[in-house]
Short mmCIF file of C-alpha atoms and ligand atoms in Angstrom, two decimals:
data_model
loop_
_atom_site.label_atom_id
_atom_site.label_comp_id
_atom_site.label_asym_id
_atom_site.label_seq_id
_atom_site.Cartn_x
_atom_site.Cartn_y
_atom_site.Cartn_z
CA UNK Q 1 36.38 -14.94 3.09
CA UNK Q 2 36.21 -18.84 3.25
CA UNK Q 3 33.99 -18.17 6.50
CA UNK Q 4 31.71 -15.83 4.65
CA UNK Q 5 31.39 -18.97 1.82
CA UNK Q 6 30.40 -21.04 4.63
CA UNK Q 7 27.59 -18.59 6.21
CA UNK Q 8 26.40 -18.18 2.70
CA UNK Q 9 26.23 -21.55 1.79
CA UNK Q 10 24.62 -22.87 5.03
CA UNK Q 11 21.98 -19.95 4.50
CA UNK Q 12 19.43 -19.90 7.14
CA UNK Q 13 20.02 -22.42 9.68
CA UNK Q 14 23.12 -21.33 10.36
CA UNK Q 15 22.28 -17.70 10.48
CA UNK Q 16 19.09 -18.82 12.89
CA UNK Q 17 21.79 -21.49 14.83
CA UNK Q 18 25.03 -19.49 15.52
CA UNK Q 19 24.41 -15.64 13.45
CA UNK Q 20 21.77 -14.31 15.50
CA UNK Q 21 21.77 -15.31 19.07
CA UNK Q 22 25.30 -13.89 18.58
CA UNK Q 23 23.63 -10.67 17.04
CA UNK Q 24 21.05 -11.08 19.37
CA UNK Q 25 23.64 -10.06 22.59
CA UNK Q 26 23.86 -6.61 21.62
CA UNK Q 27 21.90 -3.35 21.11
CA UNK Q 28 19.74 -4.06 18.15
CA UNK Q 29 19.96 -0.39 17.05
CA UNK Q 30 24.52 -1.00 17.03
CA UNK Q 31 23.99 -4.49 15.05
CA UNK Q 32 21.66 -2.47 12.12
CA UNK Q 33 24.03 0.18 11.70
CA UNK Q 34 26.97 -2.70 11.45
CA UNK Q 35 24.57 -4.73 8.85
CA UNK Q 36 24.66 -1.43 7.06
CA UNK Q 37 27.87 -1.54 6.26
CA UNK Q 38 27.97 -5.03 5.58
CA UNK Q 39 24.85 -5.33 3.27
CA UNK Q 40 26.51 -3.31 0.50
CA UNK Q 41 29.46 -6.55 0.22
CA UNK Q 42 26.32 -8.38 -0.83
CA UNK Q 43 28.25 -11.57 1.41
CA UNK Q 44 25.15 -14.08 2.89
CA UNK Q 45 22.78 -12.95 0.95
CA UNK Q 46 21.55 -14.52 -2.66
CA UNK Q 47 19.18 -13.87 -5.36
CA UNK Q 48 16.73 -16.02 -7.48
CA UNK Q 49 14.56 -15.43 -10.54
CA UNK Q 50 11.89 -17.14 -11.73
CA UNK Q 51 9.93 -15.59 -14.55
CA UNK Q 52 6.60 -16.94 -13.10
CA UNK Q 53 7.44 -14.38 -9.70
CA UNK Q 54 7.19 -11.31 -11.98
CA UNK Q 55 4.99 -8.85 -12.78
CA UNK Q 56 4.58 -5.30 -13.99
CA UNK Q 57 2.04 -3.25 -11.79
CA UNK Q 58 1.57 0.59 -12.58
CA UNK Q 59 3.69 0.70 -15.44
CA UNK Q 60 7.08 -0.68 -13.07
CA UNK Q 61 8.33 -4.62 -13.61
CA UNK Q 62 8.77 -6.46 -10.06
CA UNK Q 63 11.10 -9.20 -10.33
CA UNK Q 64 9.25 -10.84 -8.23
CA UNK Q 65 6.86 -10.12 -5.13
CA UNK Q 66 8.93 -9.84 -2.26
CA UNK Q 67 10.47 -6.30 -1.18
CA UNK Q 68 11.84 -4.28 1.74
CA UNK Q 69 9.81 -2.80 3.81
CA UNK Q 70 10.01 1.37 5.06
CA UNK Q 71 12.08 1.83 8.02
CA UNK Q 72 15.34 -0.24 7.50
CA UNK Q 73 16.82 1.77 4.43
CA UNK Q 74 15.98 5.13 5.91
CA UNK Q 75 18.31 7.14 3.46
CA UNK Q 76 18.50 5.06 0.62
CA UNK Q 77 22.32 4.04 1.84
CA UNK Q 78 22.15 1.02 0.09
CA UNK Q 79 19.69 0.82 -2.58
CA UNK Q 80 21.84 -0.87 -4.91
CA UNK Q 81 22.47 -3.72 -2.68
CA UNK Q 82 18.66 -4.65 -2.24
CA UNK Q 83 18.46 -7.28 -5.41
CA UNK Q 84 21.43 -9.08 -4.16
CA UNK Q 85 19.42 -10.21 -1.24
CA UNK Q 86 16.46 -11.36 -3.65
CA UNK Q 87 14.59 -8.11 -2.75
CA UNK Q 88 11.68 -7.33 -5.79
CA UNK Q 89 11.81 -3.45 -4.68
CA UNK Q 90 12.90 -1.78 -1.25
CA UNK Q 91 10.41 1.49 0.00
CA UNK Q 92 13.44 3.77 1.48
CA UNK Q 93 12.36 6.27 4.38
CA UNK Q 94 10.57 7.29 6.31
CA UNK Q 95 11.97 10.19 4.64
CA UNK Q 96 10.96 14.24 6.16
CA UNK Q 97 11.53 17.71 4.16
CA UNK Q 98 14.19 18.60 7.03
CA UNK Q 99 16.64 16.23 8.43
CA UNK Q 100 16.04 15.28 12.76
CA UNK Q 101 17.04 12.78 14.86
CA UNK Q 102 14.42 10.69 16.15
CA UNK Q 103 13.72 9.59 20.06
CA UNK Q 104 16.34 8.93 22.37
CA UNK Q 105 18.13 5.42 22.54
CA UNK Q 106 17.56 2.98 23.02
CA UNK Q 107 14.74 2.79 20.77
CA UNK Q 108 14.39 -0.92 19.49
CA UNK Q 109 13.31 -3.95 21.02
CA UNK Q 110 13.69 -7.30 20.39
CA UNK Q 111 11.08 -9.91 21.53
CA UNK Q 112 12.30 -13.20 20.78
CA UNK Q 113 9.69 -15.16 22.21
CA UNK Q 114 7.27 -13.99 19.69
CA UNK Q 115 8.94 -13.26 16.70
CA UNK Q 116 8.39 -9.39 17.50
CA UNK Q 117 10.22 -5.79 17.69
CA UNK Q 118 9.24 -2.89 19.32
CA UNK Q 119 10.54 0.47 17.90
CA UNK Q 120 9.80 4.36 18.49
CA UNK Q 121 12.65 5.47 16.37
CA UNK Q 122 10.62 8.63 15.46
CA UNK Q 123 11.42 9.39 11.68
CA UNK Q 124 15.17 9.65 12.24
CA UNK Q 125 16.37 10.45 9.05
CA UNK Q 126 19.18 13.07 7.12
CA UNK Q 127 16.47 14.87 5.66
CA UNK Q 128 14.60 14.87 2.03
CA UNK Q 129 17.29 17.06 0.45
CA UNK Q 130 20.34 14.48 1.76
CA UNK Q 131 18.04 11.55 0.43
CA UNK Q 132 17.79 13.14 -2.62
CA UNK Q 133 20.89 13.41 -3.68
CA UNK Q 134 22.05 9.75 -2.70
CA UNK Q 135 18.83 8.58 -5.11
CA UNK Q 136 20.33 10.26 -7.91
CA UNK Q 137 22.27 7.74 -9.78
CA UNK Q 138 20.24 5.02 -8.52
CA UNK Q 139 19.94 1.50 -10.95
CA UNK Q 140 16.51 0.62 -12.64
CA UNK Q 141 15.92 -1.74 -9.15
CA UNK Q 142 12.39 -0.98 -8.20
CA UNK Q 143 12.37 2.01 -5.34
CA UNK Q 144 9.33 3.12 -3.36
CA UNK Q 145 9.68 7.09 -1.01
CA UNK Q 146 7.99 6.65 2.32
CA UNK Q 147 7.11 10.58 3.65
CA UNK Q 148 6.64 11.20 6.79
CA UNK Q 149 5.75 14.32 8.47
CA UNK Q 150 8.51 16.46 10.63
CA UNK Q 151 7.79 15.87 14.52
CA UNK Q 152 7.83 19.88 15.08
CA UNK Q 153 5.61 20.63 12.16
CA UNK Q 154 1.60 21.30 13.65
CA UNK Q 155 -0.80 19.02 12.05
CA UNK Q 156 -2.34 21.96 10.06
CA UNK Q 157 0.92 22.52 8.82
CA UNK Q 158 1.22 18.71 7.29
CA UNK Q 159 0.14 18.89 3.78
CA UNK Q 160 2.41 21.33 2.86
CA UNK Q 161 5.47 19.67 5.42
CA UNK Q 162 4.82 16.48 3.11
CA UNK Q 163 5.39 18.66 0.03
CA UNK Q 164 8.34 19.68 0.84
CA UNK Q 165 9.58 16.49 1.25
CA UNK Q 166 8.09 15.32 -1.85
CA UNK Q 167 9.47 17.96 -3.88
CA UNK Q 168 12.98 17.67 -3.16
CA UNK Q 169 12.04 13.60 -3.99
CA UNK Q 170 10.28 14.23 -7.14
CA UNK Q 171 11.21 12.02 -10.05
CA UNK Q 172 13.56 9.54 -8.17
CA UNK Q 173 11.26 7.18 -6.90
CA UNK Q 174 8.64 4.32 -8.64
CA UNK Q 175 6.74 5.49 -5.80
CA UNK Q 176 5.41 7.39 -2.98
CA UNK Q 177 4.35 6.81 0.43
CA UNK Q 178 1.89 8.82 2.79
CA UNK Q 179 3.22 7.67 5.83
CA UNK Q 180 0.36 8.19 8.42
CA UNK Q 181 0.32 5.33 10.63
CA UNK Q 182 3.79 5.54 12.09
CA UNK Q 183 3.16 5.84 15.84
CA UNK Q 184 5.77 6.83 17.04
CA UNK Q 185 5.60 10.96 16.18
CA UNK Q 186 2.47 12.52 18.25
CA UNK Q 187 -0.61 13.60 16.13
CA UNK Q 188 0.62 11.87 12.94
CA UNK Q 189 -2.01 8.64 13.03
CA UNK Q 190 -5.09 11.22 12.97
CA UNK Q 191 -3.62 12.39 9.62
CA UNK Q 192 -5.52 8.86 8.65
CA UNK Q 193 -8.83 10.88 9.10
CA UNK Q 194 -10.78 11.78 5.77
CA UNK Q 195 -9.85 15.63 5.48
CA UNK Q 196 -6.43 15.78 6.43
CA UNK Q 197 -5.77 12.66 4.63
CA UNK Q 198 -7.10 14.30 1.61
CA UNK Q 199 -5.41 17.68 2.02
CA UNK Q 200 -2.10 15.79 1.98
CA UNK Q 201 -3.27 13.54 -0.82
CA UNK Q 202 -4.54 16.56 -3.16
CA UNK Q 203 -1.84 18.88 -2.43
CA UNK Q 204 0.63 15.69 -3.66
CA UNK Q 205 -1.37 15.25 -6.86
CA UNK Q 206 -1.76 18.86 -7.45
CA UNK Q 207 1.93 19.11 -7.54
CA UNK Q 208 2.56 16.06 -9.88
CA UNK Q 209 -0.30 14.31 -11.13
CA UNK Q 210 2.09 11.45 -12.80
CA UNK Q 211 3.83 10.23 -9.82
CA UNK Q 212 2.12 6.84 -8.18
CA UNK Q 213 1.01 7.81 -4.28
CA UNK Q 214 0.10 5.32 -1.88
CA UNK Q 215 -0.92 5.56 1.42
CA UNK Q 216 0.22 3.12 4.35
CA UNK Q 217 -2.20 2.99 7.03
CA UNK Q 218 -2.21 0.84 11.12
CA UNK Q 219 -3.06 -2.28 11.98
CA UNK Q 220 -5.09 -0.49 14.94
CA UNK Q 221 -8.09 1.10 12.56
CA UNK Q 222 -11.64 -0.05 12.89
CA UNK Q 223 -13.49 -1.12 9.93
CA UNK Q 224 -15.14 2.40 9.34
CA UNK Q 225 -11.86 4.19 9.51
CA UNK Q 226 -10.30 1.84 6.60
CA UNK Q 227 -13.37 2.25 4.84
CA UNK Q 228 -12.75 6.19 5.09
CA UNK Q 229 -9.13 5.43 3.82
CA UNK Q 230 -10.67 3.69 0.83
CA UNK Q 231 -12.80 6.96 0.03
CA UNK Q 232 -10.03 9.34 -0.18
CA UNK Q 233 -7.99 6.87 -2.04
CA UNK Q 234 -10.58 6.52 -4.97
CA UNK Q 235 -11.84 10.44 -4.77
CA UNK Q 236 -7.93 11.47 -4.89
CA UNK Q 237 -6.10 9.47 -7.38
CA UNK Q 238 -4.42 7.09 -4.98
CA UNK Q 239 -2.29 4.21 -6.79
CA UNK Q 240 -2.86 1.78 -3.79
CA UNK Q 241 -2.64 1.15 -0.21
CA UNK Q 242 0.12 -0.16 2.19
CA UNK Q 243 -1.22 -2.72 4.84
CA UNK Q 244 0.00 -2.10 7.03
CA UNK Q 245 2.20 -0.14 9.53
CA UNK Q 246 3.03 -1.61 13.61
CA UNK Q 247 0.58 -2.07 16.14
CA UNK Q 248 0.47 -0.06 19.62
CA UNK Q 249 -1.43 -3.28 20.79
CA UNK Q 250 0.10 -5.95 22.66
CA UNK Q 251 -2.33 -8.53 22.49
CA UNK Q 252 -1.20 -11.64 22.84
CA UNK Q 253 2.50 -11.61 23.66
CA UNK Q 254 4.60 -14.24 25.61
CA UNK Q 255 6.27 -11.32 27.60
CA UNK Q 256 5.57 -7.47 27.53
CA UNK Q 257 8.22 -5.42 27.46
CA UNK Q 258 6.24 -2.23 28.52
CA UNK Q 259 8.05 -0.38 25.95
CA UNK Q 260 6.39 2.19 24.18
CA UNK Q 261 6.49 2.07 20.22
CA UNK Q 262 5.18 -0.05 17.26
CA UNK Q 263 4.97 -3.80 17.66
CA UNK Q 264 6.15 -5.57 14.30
CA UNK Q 265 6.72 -9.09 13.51
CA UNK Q 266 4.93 -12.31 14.31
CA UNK Q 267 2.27 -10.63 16.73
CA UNK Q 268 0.85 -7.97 13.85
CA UNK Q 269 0.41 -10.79 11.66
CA UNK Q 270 -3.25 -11.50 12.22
CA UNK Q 271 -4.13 -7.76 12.67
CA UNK Q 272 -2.53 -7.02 9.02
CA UNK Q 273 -4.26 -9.58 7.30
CA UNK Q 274 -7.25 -8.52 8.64
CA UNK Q 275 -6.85 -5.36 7.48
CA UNK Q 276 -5.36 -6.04 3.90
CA UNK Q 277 -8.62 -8.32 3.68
CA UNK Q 278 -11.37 -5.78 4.30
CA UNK Q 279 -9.39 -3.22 2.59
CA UNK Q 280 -9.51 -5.98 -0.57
CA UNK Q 281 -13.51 -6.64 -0.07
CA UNK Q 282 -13.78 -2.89 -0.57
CA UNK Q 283 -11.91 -1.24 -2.87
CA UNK Q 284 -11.95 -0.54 -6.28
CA UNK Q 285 -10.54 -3.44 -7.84
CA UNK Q 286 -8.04 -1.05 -9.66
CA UNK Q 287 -6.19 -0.17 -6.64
CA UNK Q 288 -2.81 -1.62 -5.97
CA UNK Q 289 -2.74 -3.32 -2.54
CA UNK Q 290 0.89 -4.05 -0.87
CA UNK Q 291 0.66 -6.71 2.05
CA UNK Q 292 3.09 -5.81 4.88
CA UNK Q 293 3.54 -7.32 8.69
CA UNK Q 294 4.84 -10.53 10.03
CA UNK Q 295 6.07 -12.59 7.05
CA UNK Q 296 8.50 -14.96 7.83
CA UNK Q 297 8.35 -17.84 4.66
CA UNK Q 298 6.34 -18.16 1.28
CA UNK Q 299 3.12 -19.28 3.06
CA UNK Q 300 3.01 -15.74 5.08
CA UNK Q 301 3.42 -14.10 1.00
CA UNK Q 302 1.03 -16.59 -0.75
CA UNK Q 303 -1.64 -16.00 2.25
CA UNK Q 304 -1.54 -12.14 1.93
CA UNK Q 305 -1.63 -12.79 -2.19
CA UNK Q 306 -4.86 -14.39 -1.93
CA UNK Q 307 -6.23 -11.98 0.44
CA UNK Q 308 -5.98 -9.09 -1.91
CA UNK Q 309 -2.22 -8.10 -1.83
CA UNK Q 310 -0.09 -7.54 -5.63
CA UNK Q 311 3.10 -7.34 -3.74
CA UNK Q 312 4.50 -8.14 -0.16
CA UNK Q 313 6.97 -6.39 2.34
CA UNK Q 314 8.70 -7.47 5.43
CA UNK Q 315 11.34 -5.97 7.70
CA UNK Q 316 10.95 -7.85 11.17
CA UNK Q 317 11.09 -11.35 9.41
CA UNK Q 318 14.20 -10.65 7.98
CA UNK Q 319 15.63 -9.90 11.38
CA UNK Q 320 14.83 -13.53 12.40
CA UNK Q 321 15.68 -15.12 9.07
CA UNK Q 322 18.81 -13.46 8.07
CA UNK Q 323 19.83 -12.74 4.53
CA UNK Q 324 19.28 -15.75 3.28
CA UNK Q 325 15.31 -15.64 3.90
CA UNK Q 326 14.53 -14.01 0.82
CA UNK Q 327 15.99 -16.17 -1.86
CA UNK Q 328 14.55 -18.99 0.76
CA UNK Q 329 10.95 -17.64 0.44
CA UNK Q 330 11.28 -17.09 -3.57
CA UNK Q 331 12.44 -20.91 -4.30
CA UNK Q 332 9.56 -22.25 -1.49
CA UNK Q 333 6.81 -19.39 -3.44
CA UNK Q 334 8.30 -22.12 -6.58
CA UNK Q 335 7.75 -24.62 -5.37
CA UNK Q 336 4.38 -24.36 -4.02
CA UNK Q 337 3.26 -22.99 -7.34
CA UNK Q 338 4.65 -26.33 -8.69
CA UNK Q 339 2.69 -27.91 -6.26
CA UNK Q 340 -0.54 -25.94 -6.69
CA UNK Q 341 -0.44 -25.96 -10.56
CA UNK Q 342 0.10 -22.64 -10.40
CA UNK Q 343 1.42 -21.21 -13.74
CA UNK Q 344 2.41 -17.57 -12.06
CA UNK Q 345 1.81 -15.68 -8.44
CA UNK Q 346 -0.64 -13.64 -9.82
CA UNK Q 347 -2.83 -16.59 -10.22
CA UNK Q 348 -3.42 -16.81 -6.11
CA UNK Q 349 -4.57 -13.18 -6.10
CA UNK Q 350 -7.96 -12.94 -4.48
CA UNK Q 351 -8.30 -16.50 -4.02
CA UNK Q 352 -9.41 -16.28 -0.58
CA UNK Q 353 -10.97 -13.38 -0.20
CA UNK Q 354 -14.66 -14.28 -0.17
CA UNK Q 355 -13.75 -15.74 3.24
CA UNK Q 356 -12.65 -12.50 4.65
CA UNK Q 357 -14.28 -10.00 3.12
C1 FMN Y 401 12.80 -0.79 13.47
C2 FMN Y 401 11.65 -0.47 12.56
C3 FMN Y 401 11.58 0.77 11.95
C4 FMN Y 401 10.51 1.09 11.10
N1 FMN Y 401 10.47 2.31 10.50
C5 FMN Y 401 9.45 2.60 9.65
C6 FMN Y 401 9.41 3.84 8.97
O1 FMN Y 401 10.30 4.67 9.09
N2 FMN Y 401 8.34 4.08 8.16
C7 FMN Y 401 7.33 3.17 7.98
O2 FMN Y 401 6.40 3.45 7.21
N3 FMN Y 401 7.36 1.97 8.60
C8 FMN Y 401 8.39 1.67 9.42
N4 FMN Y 401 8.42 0.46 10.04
C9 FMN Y 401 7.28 -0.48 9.83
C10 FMN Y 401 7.58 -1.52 8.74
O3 FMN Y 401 7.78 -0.89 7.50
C11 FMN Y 401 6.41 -2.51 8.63
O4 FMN Y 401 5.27 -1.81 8.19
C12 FMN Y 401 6.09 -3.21 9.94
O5 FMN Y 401 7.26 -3.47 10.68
C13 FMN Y 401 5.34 -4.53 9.74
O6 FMN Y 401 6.12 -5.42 8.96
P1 FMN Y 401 7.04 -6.60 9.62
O7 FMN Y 401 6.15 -7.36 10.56
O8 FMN Y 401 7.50 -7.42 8.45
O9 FMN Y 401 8.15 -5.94 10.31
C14 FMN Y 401 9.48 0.13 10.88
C15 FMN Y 401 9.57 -1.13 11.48
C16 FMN Y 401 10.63 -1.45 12.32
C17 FMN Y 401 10.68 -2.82 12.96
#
């Protein structure tokens, strides 16, 4: 226990000097599912509140802006554990109407060098119906549904595939998620196009025209795609956009891996801002815009704030920062609003998007 004291009280550096190159010796897929089990202890991890981090976006209060990104929590194992590691909200999934198991290991990468991961996990998952049932006495902690579509459903069969998830799902989240930019199950990134994308968006809203839909979209997209993204978004009833999901580039690494999969971390850094920015310059302003890929400190969350994002996500920097990092990133976002004159985080919003746009 007195050990534990000591990790959590050294927070980062000693996670970054002594935690994680010993974490960093095995298979990064066996160390997750061990931090599974010990992320619901709560031990190294930390929260902090500042009333000048919070905000209340489509009707839900966010602590503050900082949450989880899709892909770690898969089945909403540990949802209740998320605010003790300063979390604002966690998106669980990918979630799919029937439960399967993914590619074969190994399936994650690490790429120290650059800050990155590789993954082709493939939507494993236990299934909508599984997820459903471990959502159902969840706290009042802020929790977005990422739905992906089932590897062995045809793309003409994907509107109603997401359905199904979605209605085994319905009422438990703040949020849902059309996951089409994962690319790591065949066929699902032209779901991005303009008439799937607004079969599965329509056939959502048919079924529940209260619940919040977003839809996260790739790195990878050309300007005209996004701006087809931002179409069916305002003609469907979207609640915002999720920017954005790994890249299958592999521009600029120190080493390539040649493994196939989604690059995360550091290296999709440049490619998500770009994209949260023109996504920003083009949008209605009443969309809500979530800024996801390669944070790593309160400059990375301040950055995608003023390009056009009302909340943040990250999943590889917490990898490389540990448990501390969020708590770390909330008292720095503090401070630099101290610094800036700042009188809340909603006050950088936009700020430097003319730039970009
Ligand atoms: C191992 C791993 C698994 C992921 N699984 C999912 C997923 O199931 N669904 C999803 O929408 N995104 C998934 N992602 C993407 C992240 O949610 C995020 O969009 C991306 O990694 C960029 O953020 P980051 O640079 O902070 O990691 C995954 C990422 C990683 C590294």
């Amino acid at each position: 226990m007195r050990y534990f004291r000591t990790i959590h009280n050294r927070g980062v550096g000693f996670y970054q000097s002594v935690l994680r190159p010993l974490a960093f010796r095995f298979d990064p897929e066996w160390v997750h599912g061990l931090a599974g089990r010990l992320i619901d202890t709560g031990l190294g991890g930390g929260s902090f509140t500042d009333p000048r981090l919070q905000q209340t976006l489509f009707g839900v209060k966010f602590a503050n802006p900082v949450g989880l990104a899709a892909g770690f929590d898969k089945n909403a194992e540990h949802t209740a554990a998320w605010p003790n590691f300063g979390f604002g909200h966690v998106e669980i999934g990918t979630v799919t109407a029937r439960p399967q198991p993914g590619n074969p290991r190994p399936r994650m990468f690490r790429l120290p060098e650059d800050q990155g991961l590789i993954n082709r996990m493939g939507f494993n998952n236990a299934g909508a119906e599984v997820v459903a049932g471990h959502l159902r006495n969840r706290d009042a902690f802020p929790i977005g549904i990422n739905l992906g579509k089932n590897k062995d459903t045809e793309p003409a069969g994907a509107a109603t595939n997401y359905l199904l998830a979605f209605e085994k799902l319905r009422g438990l989240g703040d949020y849902y998620v059309i996951n089409v930019s994962s690319p790591n199950t065949p066929g699902l990134r032209s779901l991005q196009e303009k008439g799937p994308l607004m079969e599965i968006l329509g056939t959502l809203r048919n079924a529940d025209a209260a619940a919040r839909f977003f839809i996260k979209v790739a790195p990878d997209l050309m300007p005209s795609a996004l701006d087809d993204v931002i179409s069916v978004a305002h003609d469907g009833g979207a609640t915002g956009l999720i920017a954005t999901n790994t890249t299958i580039s592999r521009d600029g690494l120190t080493r390539d891996p040649h493994q196939d999969g989604g690059l995360s971390g550091r290296p999709v850094r440049e490619k998500s801002d770009a994209v949260l920015a023109h996504l920003a310059g083009n949008c209605n302003l009443d969309l809500i815009l979530i800024g996801v890929g390669g944070i790593f400190g309160a400059d990375d969350v301040i950055r995608k704030i003023q390009l056009g994002a009302h909340l943040t996500q990250l999943y590889t920097g917490w990898i490389y920062g540990g448990p501390q990092l969020v708590p770390t990133i909330l008292r720095d976002l503090c401070a630099r609003m101290d610094r800036d004159g700042v009188r809340n985080i909603q006050e950088y919003h936009r700020q430097e998007l003319p730039r970009f746009a």
